[in-house]
Steps between C-alpha positions, in 0.01 A plus 500: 500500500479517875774348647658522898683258744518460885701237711600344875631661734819395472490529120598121388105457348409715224176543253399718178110535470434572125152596542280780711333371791171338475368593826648552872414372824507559863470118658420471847482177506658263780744358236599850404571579841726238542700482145565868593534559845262789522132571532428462091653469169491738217585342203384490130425296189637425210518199221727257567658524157595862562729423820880403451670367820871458565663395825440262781108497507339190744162448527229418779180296392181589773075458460377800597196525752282501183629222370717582209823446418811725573869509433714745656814633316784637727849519493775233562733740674324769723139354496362792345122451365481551115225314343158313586307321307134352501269230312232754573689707238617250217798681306559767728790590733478696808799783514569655935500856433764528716741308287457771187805734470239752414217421688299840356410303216259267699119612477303589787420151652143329590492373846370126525480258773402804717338245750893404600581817554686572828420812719823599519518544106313802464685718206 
């Protein structure tokens, strides 16, 4: 069984993924941009059912520019970004790469929202 964990930054929000992930993604959409601070997101899927969260987790409820639904999942303490979810993908949460404590096991992510895109972000 395929099984790893990631965090906050400061380390008070925890999660256990039970499951591989589904597919990965390179958002460069505005809402990205902004939950994260930088030019995109990389993050990646999983079922809901195979996430376990522990610690101070708040949430931010946004429509995207195309009209669905989004809560963001960050931590109480530090702020840190952790999860995302959409109603454009029922039963899925969204995982920031960044927040893995090994990210290696992410898959090589699809860029979407490329129209966003900054042209500063270039990598």
């Amino acid at each position: 069984m395929t099984e790893y964990t990631g965090g906050c930054l400061c380390g008070a929000t925890r999660y256990r993924v039970s499951e591989a992930p589904r597919f990965a993604i390179k958002c460069f959409c505005t809402d990205c941009q902004r939950a994260t601070g930088g030019g995109h997101a990389p993050q990646f899927a999983v079922g809901k059912e195979a996430v376990t969260l522990s610690g101070p987790l708040k949430h931010y409820a946004a429509n995207s520019d195309a009209g669905s639904d989004l809560d963001f999942g960050f931590c109480g303490n530090c702020g840190s970004s952790i999860t995302k979810s959409t109603t454009r993908a029922e039963g899925l949460l969204f995982l920031y790469a960044g927040s893995l404590d090994d990210p290696s096991v992410m898959p090589a992510p699809k860029p979407v929202y490329e129209a966003s895109r900054r042209n500063w972000d270039t990598a």
